[in-house]
Coordinates of C-alpha atoms in Angstrom, one line a residue:
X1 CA 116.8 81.5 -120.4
X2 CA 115.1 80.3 -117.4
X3 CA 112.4 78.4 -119.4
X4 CA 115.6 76.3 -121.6
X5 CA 117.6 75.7 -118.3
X6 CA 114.9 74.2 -116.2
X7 CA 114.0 71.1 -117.7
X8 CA 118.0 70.4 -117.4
X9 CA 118.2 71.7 -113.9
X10 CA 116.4 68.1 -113.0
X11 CA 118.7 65.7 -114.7
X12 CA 121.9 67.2 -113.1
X13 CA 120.5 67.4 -109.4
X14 CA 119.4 63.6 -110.3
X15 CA 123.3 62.6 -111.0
X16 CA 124.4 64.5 -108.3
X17 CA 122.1 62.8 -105.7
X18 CA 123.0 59.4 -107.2
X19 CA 127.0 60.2 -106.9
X20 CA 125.9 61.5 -103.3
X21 CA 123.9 58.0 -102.6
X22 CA 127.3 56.2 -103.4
X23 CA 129.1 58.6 -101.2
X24 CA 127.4 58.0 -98.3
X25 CA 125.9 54.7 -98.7
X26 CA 128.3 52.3 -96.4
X27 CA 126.4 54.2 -93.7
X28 CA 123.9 52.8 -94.5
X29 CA 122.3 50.2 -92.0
X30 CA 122.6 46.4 -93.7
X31 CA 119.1 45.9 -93.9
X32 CA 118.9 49.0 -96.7
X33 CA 121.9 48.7 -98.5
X34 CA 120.3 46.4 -101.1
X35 CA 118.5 49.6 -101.9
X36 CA 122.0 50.1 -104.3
X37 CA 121.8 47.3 -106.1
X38 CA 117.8 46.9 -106.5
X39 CA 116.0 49.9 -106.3
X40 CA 116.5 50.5 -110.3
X41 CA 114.3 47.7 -111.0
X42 CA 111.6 49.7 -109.1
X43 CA 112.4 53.0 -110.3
X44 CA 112.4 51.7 -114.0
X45 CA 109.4 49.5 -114.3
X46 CA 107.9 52.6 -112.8
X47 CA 109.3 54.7 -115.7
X48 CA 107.7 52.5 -117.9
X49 CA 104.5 52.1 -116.2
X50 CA 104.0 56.0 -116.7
X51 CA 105.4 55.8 -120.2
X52 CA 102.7 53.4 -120.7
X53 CA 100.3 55.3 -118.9
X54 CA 101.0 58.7 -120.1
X55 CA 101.6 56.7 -123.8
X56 CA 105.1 58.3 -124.4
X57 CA 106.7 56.2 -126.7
X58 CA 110.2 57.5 -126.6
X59 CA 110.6 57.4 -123.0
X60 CA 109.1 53.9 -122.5
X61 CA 111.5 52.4 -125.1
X62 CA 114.0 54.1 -122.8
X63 CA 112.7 52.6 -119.9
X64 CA 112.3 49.5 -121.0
X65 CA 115.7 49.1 -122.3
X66 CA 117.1 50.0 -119.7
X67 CA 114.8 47.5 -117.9
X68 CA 115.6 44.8 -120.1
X69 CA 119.4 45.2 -120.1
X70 CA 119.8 45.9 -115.8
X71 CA 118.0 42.7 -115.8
X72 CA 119.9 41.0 -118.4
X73 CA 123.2 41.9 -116.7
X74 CA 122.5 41.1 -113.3
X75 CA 121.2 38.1 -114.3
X76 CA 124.4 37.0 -115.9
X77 CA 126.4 38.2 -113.3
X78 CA 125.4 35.1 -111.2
X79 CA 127.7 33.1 -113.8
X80 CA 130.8 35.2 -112.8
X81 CA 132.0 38.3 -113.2
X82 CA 134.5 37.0 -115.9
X83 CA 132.5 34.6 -117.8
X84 CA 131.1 35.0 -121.2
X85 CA 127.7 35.5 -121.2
X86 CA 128.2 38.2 -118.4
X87 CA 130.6 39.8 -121.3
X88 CA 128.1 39.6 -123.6
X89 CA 125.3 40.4 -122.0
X90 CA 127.1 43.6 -121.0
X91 CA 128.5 44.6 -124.4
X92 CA 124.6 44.0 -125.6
X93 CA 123.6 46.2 -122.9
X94 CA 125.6 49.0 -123.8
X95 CA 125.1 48.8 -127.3
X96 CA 121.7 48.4 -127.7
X97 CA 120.5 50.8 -125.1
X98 CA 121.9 53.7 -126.6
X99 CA 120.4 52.2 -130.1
X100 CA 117.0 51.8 -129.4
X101 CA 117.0 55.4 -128.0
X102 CA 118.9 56.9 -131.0
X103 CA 115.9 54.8 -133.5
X104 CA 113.3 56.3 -131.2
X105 CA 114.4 59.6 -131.6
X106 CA 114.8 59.5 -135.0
X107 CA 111.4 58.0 -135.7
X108 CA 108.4 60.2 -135.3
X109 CA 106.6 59.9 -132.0
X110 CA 103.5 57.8 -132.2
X111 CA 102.9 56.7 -128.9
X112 CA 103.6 53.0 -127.4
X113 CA 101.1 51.3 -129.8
X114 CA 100.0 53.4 -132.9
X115 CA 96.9 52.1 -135.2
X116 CA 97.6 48.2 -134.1
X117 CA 101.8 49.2 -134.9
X118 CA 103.6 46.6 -132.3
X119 CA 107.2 47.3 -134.0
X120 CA 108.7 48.4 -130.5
X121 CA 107.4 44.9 -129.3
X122 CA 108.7 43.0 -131.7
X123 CA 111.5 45.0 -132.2
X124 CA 112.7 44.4 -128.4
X125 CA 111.6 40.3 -128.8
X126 CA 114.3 40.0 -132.0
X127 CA 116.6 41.7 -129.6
X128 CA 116.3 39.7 -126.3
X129 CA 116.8 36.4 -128.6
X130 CA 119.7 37.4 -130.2
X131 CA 121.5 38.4 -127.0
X132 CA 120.1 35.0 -125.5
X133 CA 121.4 33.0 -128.4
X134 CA 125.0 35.0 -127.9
X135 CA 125.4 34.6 -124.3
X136 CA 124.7 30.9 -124.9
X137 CA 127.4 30.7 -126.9
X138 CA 129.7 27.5 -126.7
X139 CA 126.9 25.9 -123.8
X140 CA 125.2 24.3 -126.9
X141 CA 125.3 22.7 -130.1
X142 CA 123.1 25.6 -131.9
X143 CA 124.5 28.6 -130.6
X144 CA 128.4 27.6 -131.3
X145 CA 131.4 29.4 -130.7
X146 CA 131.5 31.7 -133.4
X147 CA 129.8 34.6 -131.2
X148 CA 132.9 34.7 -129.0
X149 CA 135.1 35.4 -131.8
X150 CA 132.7 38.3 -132.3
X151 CA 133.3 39.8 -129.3
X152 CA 137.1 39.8 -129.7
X153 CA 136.5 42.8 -132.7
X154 CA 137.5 45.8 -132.5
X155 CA 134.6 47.7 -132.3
X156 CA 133.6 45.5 -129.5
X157 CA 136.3 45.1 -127.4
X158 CA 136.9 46.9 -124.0
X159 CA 139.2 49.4 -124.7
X160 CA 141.1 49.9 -121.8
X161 CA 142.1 47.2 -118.9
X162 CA 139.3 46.7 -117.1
X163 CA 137.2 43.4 -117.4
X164 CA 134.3 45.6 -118.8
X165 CA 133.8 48.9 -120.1
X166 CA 131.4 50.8 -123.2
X167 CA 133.2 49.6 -126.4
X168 CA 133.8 51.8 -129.2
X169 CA 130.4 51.0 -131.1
X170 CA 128.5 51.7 -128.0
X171 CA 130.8 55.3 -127.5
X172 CA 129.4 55.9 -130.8
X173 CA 126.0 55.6 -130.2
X174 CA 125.7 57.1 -126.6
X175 CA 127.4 60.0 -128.7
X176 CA 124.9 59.6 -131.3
X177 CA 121.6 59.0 -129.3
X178 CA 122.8 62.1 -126.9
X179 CA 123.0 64.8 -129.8
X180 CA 120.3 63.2 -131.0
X181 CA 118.2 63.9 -128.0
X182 CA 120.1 67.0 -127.2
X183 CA 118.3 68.3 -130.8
X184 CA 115.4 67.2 -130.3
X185 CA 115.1 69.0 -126.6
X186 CA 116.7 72.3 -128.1
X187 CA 113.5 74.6 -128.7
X188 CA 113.3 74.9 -132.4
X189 CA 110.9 77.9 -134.6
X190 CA 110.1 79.3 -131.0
X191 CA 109.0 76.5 -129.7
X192 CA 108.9 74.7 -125.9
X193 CA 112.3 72.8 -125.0
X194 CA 111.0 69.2 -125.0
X195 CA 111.6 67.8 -121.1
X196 CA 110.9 64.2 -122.8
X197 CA 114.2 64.7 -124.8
X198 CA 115.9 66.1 -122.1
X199 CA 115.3 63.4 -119.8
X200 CA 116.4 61.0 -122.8
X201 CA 119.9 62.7 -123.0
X202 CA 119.8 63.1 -119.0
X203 CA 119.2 59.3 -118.9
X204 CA 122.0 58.6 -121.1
X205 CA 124.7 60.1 -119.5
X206 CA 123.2 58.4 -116.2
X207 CA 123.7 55.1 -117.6
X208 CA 126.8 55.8 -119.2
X209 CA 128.3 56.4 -115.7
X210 CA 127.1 53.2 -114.6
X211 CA 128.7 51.4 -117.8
X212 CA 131.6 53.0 -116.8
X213 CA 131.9 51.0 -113.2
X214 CA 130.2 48.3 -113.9
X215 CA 132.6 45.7 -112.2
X216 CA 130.4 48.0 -108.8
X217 CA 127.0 46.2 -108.4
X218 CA 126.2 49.0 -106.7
X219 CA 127.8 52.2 -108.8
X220 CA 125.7 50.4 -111.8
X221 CA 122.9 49.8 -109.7
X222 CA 122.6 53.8 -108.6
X223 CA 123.6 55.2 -111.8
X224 CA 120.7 52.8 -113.5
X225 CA 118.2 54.2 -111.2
X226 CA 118.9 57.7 -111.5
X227 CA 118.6 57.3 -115.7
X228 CA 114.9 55.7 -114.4
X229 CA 114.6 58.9 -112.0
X230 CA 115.5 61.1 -114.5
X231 CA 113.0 59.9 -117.2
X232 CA 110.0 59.7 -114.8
X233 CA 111.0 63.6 -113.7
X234 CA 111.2 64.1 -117.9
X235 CA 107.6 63.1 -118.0
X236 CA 105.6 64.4 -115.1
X237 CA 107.8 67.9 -116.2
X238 CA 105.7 67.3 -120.1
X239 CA 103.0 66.8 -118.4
X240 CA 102.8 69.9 -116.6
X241 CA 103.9 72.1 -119.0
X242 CA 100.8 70.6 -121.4
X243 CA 98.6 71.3 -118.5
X244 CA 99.7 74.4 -117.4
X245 CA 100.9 76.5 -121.1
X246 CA 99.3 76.7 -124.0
X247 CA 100.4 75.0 -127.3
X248 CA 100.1 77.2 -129.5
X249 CA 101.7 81.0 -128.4
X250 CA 103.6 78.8 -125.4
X251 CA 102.0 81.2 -123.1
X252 CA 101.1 80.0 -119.7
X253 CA 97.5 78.8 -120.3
X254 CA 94.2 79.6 -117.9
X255 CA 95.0 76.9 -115.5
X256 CA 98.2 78.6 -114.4
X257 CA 96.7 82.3 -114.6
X258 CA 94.6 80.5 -111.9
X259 CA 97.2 79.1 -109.8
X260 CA 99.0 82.6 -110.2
X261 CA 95.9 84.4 -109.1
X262 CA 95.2 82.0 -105.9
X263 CA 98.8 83.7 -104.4
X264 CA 98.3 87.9 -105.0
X265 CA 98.7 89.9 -102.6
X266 CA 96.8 93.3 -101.4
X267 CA 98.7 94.8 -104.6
X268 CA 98.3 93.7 -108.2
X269 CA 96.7 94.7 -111.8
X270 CA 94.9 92.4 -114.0
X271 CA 94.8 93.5 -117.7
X272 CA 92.7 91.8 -120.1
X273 CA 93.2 92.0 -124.2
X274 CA 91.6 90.9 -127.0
X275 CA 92.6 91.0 -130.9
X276 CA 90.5 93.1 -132.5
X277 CA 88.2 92.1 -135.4
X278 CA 89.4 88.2 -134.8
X279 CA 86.4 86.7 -136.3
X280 CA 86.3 88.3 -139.7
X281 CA 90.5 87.9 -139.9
X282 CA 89.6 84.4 -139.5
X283 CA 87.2 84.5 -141.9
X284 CA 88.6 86.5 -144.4
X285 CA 92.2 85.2 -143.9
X286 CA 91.8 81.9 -143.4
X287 CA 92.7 80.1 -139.8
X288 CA 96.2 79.7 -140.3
X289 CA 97.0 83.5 -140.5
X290 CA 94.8 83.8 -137.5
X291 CA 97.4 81.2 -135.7
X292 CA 100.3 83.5 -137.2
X293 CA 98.3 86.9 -135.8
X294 CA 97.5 84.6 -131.9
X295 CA 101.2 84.1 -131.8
X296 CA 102.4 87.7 -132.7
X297 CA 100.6 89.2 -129.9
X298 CA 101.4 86.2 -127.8
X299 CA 105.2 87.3 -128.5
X300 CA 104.5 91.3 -127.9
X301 CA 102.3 90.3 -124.0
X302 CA 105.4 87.9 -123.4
X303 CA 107.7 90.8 -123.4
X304 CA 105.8 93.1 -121.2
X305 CA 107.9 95.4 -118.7
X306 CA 107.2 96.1 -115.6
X307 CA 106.9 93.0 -113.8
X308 CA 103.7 92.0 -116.2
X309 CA 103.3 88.5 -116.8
X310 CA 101.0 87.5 -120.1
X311 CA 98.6 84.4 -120.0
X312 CA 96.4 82.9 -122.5
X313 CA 93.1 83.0 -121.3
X314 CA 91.3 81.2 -123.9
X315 CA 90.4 82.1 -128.1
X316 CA 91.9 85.6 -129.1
X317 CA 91.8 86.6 -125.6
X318 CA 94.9 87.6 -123.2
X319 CA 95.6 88.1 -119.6
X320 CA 98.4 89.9 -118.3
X321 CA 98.9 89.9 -114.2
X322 CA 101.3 92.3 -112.6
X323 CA 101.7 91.1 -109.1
X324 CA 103.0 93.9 -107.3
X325 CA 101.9 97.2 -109.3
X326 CA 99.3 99.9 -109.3
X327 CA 97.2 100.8 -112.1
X328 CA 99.1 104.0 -112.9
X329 CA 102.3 101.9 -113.3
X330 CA 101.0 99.0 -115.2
X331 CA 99.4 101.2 -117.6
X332 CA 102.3 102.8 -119.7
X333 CA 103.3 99.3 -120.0
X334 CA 100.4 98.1 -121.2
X335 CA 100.2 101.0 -123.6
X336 CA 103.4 100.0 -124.8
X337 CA 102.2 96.9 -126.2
X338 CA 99.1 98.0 -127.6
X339 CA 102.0 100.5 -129.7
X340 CA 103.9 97.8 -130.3
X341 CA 101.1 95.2 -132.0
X342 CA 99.6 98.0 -134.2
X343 CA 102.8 98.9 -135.5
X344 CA 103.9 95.7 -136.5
X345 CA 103.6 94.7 -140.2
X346 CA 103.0 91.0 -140.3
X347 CA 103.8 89.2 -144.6
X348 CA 101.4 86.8 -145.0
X349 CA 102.8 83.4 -145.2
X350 CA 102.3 82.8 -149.0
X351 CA 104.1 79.8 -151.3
X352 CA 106.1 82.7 -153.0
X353 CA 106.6 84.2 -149.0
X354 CA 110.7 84.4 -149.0
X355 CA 112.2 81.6 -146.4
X356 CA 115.1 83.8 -145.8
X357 CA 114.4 86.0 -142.0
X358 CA 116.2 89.4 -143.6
X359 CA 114.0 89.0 -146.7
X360 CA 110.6 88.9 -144.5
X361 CA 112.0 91.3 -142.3
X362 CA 111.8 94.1 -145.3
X363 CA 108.3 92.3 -146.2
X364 CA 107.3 93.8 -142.8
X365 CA 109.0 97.0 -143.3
X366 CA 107.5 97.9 -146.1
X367 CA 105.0 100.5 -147.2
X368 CA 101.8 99.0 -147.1
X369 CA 100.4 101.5 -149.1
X370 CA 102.9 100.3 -152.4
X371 CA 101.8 96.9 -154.1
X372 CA 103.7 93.7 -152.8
X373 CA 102.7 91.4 -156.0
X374 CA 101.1 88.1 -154.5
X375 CA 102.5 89.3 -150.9
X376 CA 99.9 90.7 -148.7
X377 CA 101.2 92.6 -145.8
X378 CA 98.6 92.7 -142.8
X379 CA 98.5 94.6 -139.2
X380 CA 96.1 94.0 -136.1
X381 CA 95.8 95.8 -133.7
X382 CA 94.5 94.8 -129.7
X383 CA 92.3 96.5 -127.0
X384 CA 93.5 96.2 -123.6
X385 CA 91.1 96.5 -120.3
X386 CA 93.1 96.9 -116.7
X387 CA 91.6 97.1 -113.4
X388 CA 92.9 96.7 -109.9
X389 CA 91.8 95.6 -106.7
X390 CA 88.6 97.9 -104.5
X391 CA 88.3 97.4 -101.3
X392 CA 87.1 93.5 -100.3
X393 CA 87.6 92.0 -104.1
X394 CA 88.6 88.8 -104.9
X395 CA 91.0 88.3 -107.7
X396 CA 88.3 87.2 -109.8
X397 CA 86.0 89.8 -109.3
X398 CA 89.0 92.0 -110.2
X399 CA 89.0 90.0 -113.4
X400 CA 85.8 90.4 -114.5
X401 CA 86.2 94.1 -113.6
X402 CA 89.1 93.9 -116.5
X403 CA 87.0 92.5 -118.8
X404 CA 84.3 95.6 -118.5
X405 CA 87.1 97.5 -119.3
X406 CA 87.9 95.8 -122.5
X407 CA 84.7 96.5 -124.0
X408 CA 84.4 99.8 -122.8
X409 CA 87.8 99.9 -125.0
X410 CA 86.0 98.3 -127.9
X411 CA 82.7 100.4 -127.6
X412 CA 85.2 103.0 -127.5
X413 CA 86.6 102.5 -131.2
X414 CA 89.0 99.6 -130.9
X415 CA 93.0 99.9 -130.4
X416 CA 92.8 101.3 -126.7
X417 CA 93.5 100.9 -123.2
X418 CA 91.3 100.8 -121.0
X419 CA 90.1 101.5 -117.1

């Protein structure tokens, strides 16, 4: 639960600070209160600079719309606050924010520029043009008047008393672009929530908010920065959790068992396992099973008791740190696992393998000694070594002392634990 609510944890304290920023911001000295009103332009071509950077093509389309449409709307705001290209550069605002982030969720991620593709490019250029040649209607002989008649439909008028406020078509597709994002964060076949996605959705409801006040300079201002904040947090948050966890069994990967082992204490037990007979599964198998078997030991070391944390150290190998135990209480835990892997009966993913979960789930409970047709059902089984600390060892040293212990469990005849 902690691992789905902390990449929304983020977002909200974002909003919150923002709505605190207005709070307190008349006490703000004069010389900093243009911070209100300007600080999103930083914040966002920041957001896109790292979208750029780290090439993450949803959340630079974010970032640059919401770029594009700040700037757009503050630029129009200098020919009144009830004139009609202000009105129309706001209802484009609002519309196609929400828009472009809905289409880049719904379109695979490829990066900012895939093979030579510029679409995003020249999908924002076809965009900018047509909200310049509507805000210009009625100043010119090309643009006419037939845009402000536009604006007057349903779907695109303010639909309450304000001056300005989201229509319904941009309602629609904040509505649509946030369950959109909100599905693509939600972790889906056991995998990772996405933090991009999250960010996306966070960034939504920011700007939304600002939308909302938008006659405020400064309440749109805020509320545009925090979306920026909020998608910048999104992406250094991806970033660490590729650094950090392994793709694959979404274990914590080596880097964080080493950041982990940097902070032990005088107590602790380091347990190292390994899937026995790996190579010739693989072999036999094929390298897809052998991703199937990685994450079904992956699952029984993530649900360790006793305080024990797993980690993937690197190939079919495992590492599982309890930070405040002694060797006699991490072992029955440890055992416990190594019980729980050999007992599991894993049906090979086949074409005639059924999709339903109950139907696999009697794959696995079935005898393996009775024939399955084309279904093979398969079990592995893992050797654990455990060590703790002697007097004047280092954490690694404690480590490798684990890793004798495995193989003294392998020499041993496989399917063992170790000291």
């Amino acid at each position: 639960m902690s691992a789905v609510l902390r990449p929304v944890l983020a977002p909200v304290a974002i909003l919150i600070l923002a709505a605190l920023a207005l709070w307190i911001g008349p006490a703000l000295p004069p010389s900093l209160a243009g911070l209100k009103e300007a600080g999103a332009y930083f914040v966002l071509l920041a957001g896109a600079g790292m979208g750029l950077w780290f090439n993450r093509g949803r959340a630079f389309v974010a970032a640059v719309s919401l770029l594009l449409a700040y700037t757009g709307y503050r630029y129009a705001l200098d020919f009144g606050a009830g004139s009609f290209a202000t009105r129309a550069l706001y209802t484009a605002a609002v519309v196609l924010v929400p828009f472009n982030i809905l289409l880049a969720l719904l379109l695979p991620e490829r990066g900012v520029s895939y093979h030579g593709d510029h679409r995003w490019l020249l999908i924002i250029a076809a965009e900018l043009l047509l909200v310049a040649w509507i805000a210009s209607s009625g100043r010119n002989a090309l643009s006419g008047a037939a845009w402000q008649e536009l604006l007057g439909h349903w779907l695109l008028r303010t639909p309450h008393a304000q001056p300005l406020g989201p229509p319904l078509l941009a309602r629609l597709l904040f509505c649509a672009a946030f369950a959109a994002a909100a599905w693509r964060a939600w972790p889906h076949k056991g995998a990772p929530v996405s933090p991009i996605a999250m960010g996306q959705a966070g960034a939504l409801a920011a700007f939304y908010l600002g939308a909302e006040w938008a006659a405020s300079k400064a309440v749109f201002g805020v509320f545009t920065a925090a979306a920026g904040a909020i998608l910048i947090v999104a992406m250094l948050q991806e970033s660490h959790r590729l650094a950090f966890n392994d793709e694959l069994t979404g274990l914590p990967g080596r880097r964080a068992l080493q950041e982990a082992m940097a902070g032990l204490g005088p107590r602790y037990v380091l347990a190292m396992a390994d899937v026995d007979h790996f190579k010739s599964f693989n072999d036999t198998h094929g390298h897809d099973i052998g991703d199937q078997v990685l994450k079904l030991v992956a699952a029984r070391l993530a649900g360790v008791e006793g305080g024990g944390r797993a980690f993937r150290y690197g190939g079919e190998e495992f590492t599982v740190l309890f930070s405040d135990a002694t060797l006699g209480q991490a072992l029955p835990h440890l055992e416990q696992i190594r019980a729980s892997v050999a007992a599991y009966r894993m049906a090979v993913r086949g074409e005639h393998r059924p999709k339903a979960k109950d139907e696999g789930e009697k794959l696995r409970g079935h005898d393996v000694d009775e024939p399955l047709g084309p279904e093979k059902v398969l079990s592995v089984t893992i050797s654990i070594g455990a060590a703790g600390p002697q007097a004047g060892a280092t954490p690694a040293q404690v480590l490798k002392a684990a890793d004798e212990a495995l193989y003294r469990a392998k020499r041993a005849g496989r399917n063992k634990v170790s000291r």
